[in-house]
Structure formats: C-alpha cells, structure tokens
Tab-separated table of C-alpha atoms in Angstrom:
chain	number	residue	atom	x	y	z
A	12	MET	CA	-14.582	115.957	225.403
A	13	SER	CA	-17.587	116.368	223.127
A	14	ASP	CA	-20.071	119.225	223.357
A	15	LEU	CA	-23.017	117.242	224.671
A	16	SER	CA	-25.129	120.382	225.139
A	17	SER	CA	-25.456	120.779	221.368
A	18	LEU	CA	-26.920	117.306	220.819
A	19	LYS	CA	-30.556	117.095	219.796
A	20	LEU	CA	-32.759	114.559	221.541
A	21	PHE	CA	-35.973	113.088	220.208
A	22	ALA	CA	-38.596	111.368	222.373
A	23	THR	CA	-40.944	108.571	221.390
A	24	ALA	CA	-44.621	108.745	222.151
A	25	PRO	CA	-45.595	106.859	225.332
A	26	HIS	CA	-45.968	103.150	224.597
A	27	PRO	CA	-46.496	99.957	226.643
A	28	CYS	CA	-43.400	99.103	228.661
A	29	SER	CA	-41.581	95.943	227.548
A	30	TYR	CA	-40.486	95.119	231.095
A	31	LEU	CA	-43.211	96.203	233.545
A	32	GLU	CA	-46.792	95.189	232.874
A	33	GLY	CA	-49.257	98.051	232.975
A	34	GLU	CA	-46.598	100.761	232.730
A	35	GLU	CA	-46.028	103.231	229.910
A	36	ALA	CA	-42.539	103.958	228.621
A	37	THR	CA	-40.950	106.890	226.822
A	38	THR	CA	-37.514	106.681	225.229
A	39	VAL	CA	-35.215	109.516	224.168
A	40	PHE	CA	-32.856	109.043	221.211
A	41	ILE	CA	-29.838	110.983	220.084
A	42	ASP	CA	-30.507	112.728	216.759
A	43	PRO	CA	-29.919	110.040	214.069
A	44	GLN	CA	-28.178	112.717	211.985
A	45	ALA	CA	-25.679	113.521	214.757
A	46	ASP	CA	-22.004	112.895	214.024
A	47	VAL	CA	-21.480	110.070	216.506
A	48	ASN	CA	-18.005	108.633	217.029
A	49	ALA	CA	-16.348	106.362	219.592
A	50	GLU	CA	-15.567	109.280	221.910
A	51	LEU	CA	-19.146	110.579	221.996
A	52	TYR	CA	-20.545	107.060	222.366
A	53	SER	CA	-18.275	106.499	225.381
A	54	GLU	CA	-19.328	109.745	227.043
A	55	LEU	CA	-23.013	108.999	226.509
A	56	SER	CA	-22.586	105.496	227.944
A	57	GLU	CA	-21.250	107.028	231.151
A	58	LEU	CA	-24.491	109.039	231.276
A	59	GLY	CA	-26.645	105.930	230.957
A	60	PHE	CA	-27.253	105.700	227.201
A	61	ARG	CA	-27.278	102.376	225.357
A	62	ARG	CA	-26.892	101.350	221.727
A	63	SER	CA	-29.431	99.532	219.580
A	64	GLY	CA	-28.111	99.243	216.058
A	65	GLY	CA	-27.074	102.748	215.023
A	66	HIS	CA	-29.249	104.448	217.652
A	67	LEU	CA	-28.264	105.684	221.114
A	68	TYR	CA	-31.134	105.825	223.579
A	69	ARG	CA	-32.102	106.179	227.225
A	70	PRO	CA	-35.413	105.642	229.061
A	71	HIS	CA	-37.156	108.908	229.914
A	72	CYS	CA	-40.433	107.913	231.532
A	73	VAL	CA	-42.535	110.594	233.244
A	74	ASN	CA	-43.912	108.490	236.090
A	75	CYS	CA	-41.206	105.857	236.480
A	76	GLN	CA	-37.455	105.773	237.087
A	77	ALA	CA	-37.178	101.999	237.425
A	78	CYS	CA	-34.510	101.559	234.705
A	79	ILE	CA	-31.087	101.937	236.310
A	80	SER	CA	-27.838	101.694	234.335
A	81	CYS	CA	-25.347	99.265	235.839
A	82	ARG	CA	-21.737	98.246	235.245
A	83	ILE	CA	-19.199	95.845	236.748
A	84	PRO	CA	-15.855	97.260	237.973
A	85	VAL	CA	-13.835	94.399	236.537
A	86	ASN	CA	-10.711	94.748	238.676
A	87	GLN	CA	-12.771	94.468	241.857
A	88	PHE	CA	-15.077	91.709	240.652
A	89	ARG	CA	-14.854	88.382	242.451
A	90	PRO	CA	-16.905	85.481	241.055
A	91	ASN	CA	-19.228	83.721	243.454
A	92	ARG	CA	-19.348	79.947	243.798
A	93	SER	CA	-21.984	79.516	241.088
A	94	GLN	CA	-20.017	81.651	238.642
A	95	ARG	CA	-16.811	79.729	239.339
A	96	ARG	CA	-18.646	76.485	238.608
A	97	CYS	CA	-19.990	77.968	235.392
A	98	ALA	CA	-16.483	78.912	234.252
A	99	LYS	CA	-15.246	75.409	235.037
A	100	ARG	CA	-18.130	73.744	233.136
A	101	ASN	CA	-17.239	75.719	230.029
A	102	GLN	CA	-13.495	75.233	230.008
A	103	ASP	CA	-13.836	73.016	226.949
A	104	LEU	CA	-15.322	75.766	224.771
A	105	ASP	CA	-13.265	77.418	222.076
A	106	ILE	CA	-13.528	81.199	222.440
A	107	ARG	CA	-12.774	83.423	219.477
A	108	VAL	CA	-13.009	87.179	218.914
A	109	ILE	CA	-14.227	87.796	215.372
A	110	ASP	CA	-15.071	90.842	213.245
A	111	ASP	CA	-18.286	89.769	211.577
A	112	ILE	CA	-21.363	87.599	212.222
A	113	ASN	CA	-23.170	88.173	208.943
A	114	THR	CA	-23.316	84.470	208.087
A	115	ASP	CA	-26.102	81.911	207.819
A	116	GLU	CA	-24.609	79.971	210.722
A	117	HIS	CA	-24.676	82.923	213.104
A	118	TYR	CA	-28.132	84.055	212.018
A	119	ALA	CA	-29.558	80.550	212.467
A	120	LEU	CA	-28.407	80.546	216.084
A	121	TYR	CA	-29.916	84.013	216.679
A	122	GLU	CA	-33.199	83.014	215.027
A	123	HIS	CA	-33.459	79.894	217.180
A	124	TYR	CA	-32.650	81.918	220.317
A	125	ILE	CA	-35.380	84.492	219.681
A	126	ASN	CA	-37.935	81.855	218.681
A	127	THR	CA	-37.346	79.716	221.772
A	128	ARG	CA	-36.594	82.273	224.488
A	129	HIS	CA	-38.079	85.636	223.495
A	130	ARG	CA	-41.347	85.014	221.693
A	131	ASP	CA	-42.908	87.648	223.958
A	132	GLY	CA	-40.293	90.312	223.156
A	133	ASP	CA	-39.942	93.210	220.738
A	134	MET	CA	-37.599	91.246	218.455
A	135	TYR	CA	-40.076	88.452	217.707
A	136	PRO	CA	-40.434	87.298	215.024
A	137	PRO	CA	-36.790	87.543	213.975
A	138	THR	CA	-35.752	88.522	210.457
A	139	ARG	CA	-32.358	88.689	208.769
A	140	GLU	CA	-32.752	92.446	208.216
A	141	GLN	CA	-33.566	93.038	211.884
A	142	TYR	CA	-30.595	90.904	212.921
A	143	GLU	CA	-28.134	92.769	210.715
A	144	THR	CA	-29.455	96.175	211.808
A	145	PHE	CA	-29.664	95.436	215.530
A	146	LEU	CA	-26.253	93.784	215.862
A	147	SER	CA	-24.420	95.896	213.312
A	148	ARG	CA	-20.888	97.211	213.710
A	149	GLU	CA	-21.031	100.893	214.618
A	150	TRP	CA	-18.338	103.552	214.849
A	151	GLY	CA	-15.513	101.036	214.607
A	152	VAL	CA	-15.894	99.797	218.192
A	153	THR	CA	-17.873	96.547	217.878
A	154	CYS	CA	-16.490	93.034	218.159
A	155	TYR	CA	-18.083	89.620	218.474
A	156	ILE	CA	-17.032	86.870	220.866
A	157	GLU	CA	-18.141	83.450	219.677
A	158	TYR	CA	-18.208	80.202	221.604
A	159	ARG	CA	-17.802	76.828	219.907
A	160	CYS	CA	-18.078	73.296	221.218
A	161	GLU	CA	-16.202	70.881	218.968
A	162	GLU	CA	-16.490	73.464	216.164
A	163	LYS	CA	-20.259	73.827	216.590
A	164	LEU	CA	-21.334	77.424	217.210
A	165	VAL	CA	-23.138	77.581	220.561
A	166	GLY	CA	-23.029	81.253	221.547
A	167	VAL	CA	-22.199	84.803	220.496
A	168	ALA	CA	-21.634	87.920	222.613
A	169	VAL	CA	-21.779	91.306	220.893
A	170	CYS	CA	-19.765	93.989	222.693
A	171	ASP	CA	-18.541	97.522	222.066
A	172	LYS	CA	-15.219	98.941	223.212
A	173	LEU	CA	-15.722	102.216	225.077
A	174	ASN	CA	-13.039	104.502	226.482
A	175	ASP	CA	-13.390	102.963	229.939
A	176	GLY	CA	-15.014	99.589	229.378
A	177	LEU	CA	-16.832	97.057	227.263
A	178	SER	CA	-20.537	97.489	226.653
A	179	ALA	CA	-22.345	94.139	226.593
A	180	VAL	CA	-24.754	94.872	223.748
A	181	TYR	CA	-26.400	91.461	223.336
A	182	THR	CA	-25.783	87.750	223.783
A	183	PHE	CA	-27.507	84.810	222.106
A	184	PHE	CA	-26.806	81.122	222.542
A	185	ALA	CA	-28.011	77.566	222.069
A	186	GLY	CA	-31.051	76.872	224.199
A	187	ASP	CA	-30.403	73.142	224.458
A	188	LEU	CA	-27.270	73.680	226.571
A	189	ALA	CA	-28.975	75.113	229.652
A	190	PRO	CA	-26.644	73.371	232.184
A	191	ARG	CA	-23.730	75.360	230.762
A	192	SER	CA	-25.348	78.723	231.713
A	193	LEU	CA	-23.900	80.313	228.591
A	194	GLY	CA	-25.388	83.730	229.383
A	195	VAL	CA	-23.456	83.830	232.653
A	196	PHE	CA	-20.329	82.516	230.987
A	197	ALA	CA	-20.502	85.204	228.291
A	198	ILE	CA	-20.394	87.938	230.940
A	199	LEU	CA	-17.494	86.266	232.735
A	200	VAL	CA	-15.574	86.152	229.448
A	201	GLN	CA	-16.281	89.841	228.778
A	202	ILE	CA	-15.020	90.706	232.262
A	203	GLU	CA	-11.739	88.922	231.510
A	204	GLN	CA	-11.574	90.503	228.066
A	205	ALA	CA	-11.972	93.985	229.580
A	206	LYS	CA	-9.155	93.253	232.023
A	207	ARG	CA	-6.867	92.150	229.208
A	208	MET	CA	-7.631	95.349	227.328
A	209	GLY	CA	-6.862	97.509	230.364
A	210	LEU	CA	-10.471	98.677	230.697
A	211	SER	CA	-12.264	99.337	233.980
A	212	TYR	CA	-15.861	98.246	233.414
A	213	VAL	CA	-18.328	95.970	231.697
A	214	TYR	CA	-21.560	97.868	231.082
A	215	LEU	CA	-24.603	95.592	231.481
A	216	GLY	CA	-27.343	97.999	230.407
A	217	TYR	CA	-30.425	98.577	232.558
A	218	TRP	CA	-31.537	96.834	235.725
A	219	ILE	CA	-35.128	96.961	236.970
A	220	ARG	CA	-35.828	95.722	240.482
A	221	GLU	CA	-39.305	94.421	239.636
A	222	CYS	CA	-38.239	92.687	236.401
A	223	ARG	CA	-37.363	89.022	236.950
A	224	LYS	CA	-35.509	88.807	233.615
A	225	MET	CA	-32.987	91.375	234.847
A	226	ALA	CA	-32.368	89.902	238.287
A	227	TYR	CA	-29.201	88.133	237.092
A	228	LYS	CA	-27.329	91.435	236.826
A	229	THR	CA	-27.129	91.856	240.600
A	230	GLN	CA	-25.276	88.529	240.887
A	231	TYR	CA	-22.085	90.282	239.738
A	232	ARG	CA	-20.502	92.029	242.708
A	233	PRO	CA	-19.470	94.635	243.308
A	234	LEU	CA	-21.873	96.365	240.932
A	235	GLN	CA	-22.118	100.061	240.176
A	236	MET	CA	-25.461	101.751	239.480
A	237	LEU	CA	-26.150	105.189	238.020
A	238	VAL	CA	-28.310	106.917	240.638
A	239	ASN	CA	-29.079	110.643	240.436
A	240	LYS	CA	-26.367	111.031	237.764
A	241	ARG	CA	-23.701	109.461	240.005
A	242	TRP	CA	-22.250	105.956	239.855
A	243	VAL	CA	-22.844	104.324	243.232
A	244	GLN	CA	-21.133	101.057	244.146
A	245	ILE	CA	-23.101	98.220	245.677
A	246	LYS	CA	-21.195	95.449	247.423
C-alpha cells in the first residue's frame, strides 16, 4: 500500500463546468512531481481519481457533488437486449490489442471524431500534440483496443490496467457507423477483456444524473457508484 497521506494535492481555480450549464467546477490534481506508479494509480482509482494524460484528478466542487465515480462488476454484468444486439451487429469486426496509436491513421480518426461529435468540448479543436499527450501511455499500464472493418480502422478504446480492473480512459470511433453503436460495443469488449485478465471491474469514470451525455453509463447493470467514500451497488 502507498502512503496516500503524504501526497500533495493542487486545486484549480473555479471555472465553468463542462457538464452542467451555469455551474462552477474545481478540480484537484495529484502533484505532477509525485512518483506515481501502477500501484498508486490503482489505489487512487478506487478513491475516485481519473487519469488525463500524465495527470490524476478528481472533481472537488464546493457547492456540487454531482460527479459520481462508477464501475461495472464484470463477473456480475449481464447485457440487456440492446447490448446483445450491439454485440451481434459487430461480430464481423476485427479486434486487436495494440501498444501504440501514434500513427497518422489513428490520429485522423480521433480528429474526425472530435470535429464531428465534440465541437462544444474542451478538446476542440484537436491537435496532434493534444492527442499524444491526452492518450499517452503512462506508468506501463496503458493498452489500446482497435476495431477494424475489412482492415479499415473504425474505432479505438484506450484503457489502463489497474490492480482490480480496467479503466476506460477514452474511446473514439467513426461517426458514419452510427447503427453499430461502437461506443457501446467498446465497453462490452472491455468487460470481456477484464474477465479474461482475471480483473473485477471496468471503471467508467464519472456519472452525472443531470448530464444527458453520461446517461449511457447506467445502462450497464449492475453498476457500482462511489457514494460517501463507499462503493454502493445499484441493480
């Protein structure tokens, strides 16, 4: 176990919330100079921290506790009818686990994804530098799951291996294949990957009840949420 009490935390100044209109957000970050390794990263993930590039952060808003960490207990997960159909629709895809996505092909897909789906987000406009920093390999735990249709790259899921699960860092995919529901399929694949690796969870990041973009996370049941520093299971 790491000595978490010795870690320094730094808080951002209040800034407009990316998820709830009219709200202010404050984020705390682990000291960028801290000696982070896979063990510490795993322990912090259990406490609700997430990774963005080489930074570990957690919301710390004074007047709002809307951001709730959530994870899927993979051995108890049972896909619903819609998810089963999604898996069946994508049976023809070639799924590969790779070590690196620093290629023009992968960046082009990311750039198109941000430009077509997230023009209102913090990552717009996309740049190669931002891409390489945000989706970098950190602490020897990151892998990339790519999806190809007849050799054409159509999706990439970035995930980190923790002590007890996979952390779904980010997923980007071709926007012209909406009927495939590639975002849903990527999570289903990570659930199966975690099972194969003998891990217990897939960490999905934060869920906000009032944020429509995050509603999809509650479609995976059972789901565990970090409430008052305890993981509570929701069936």
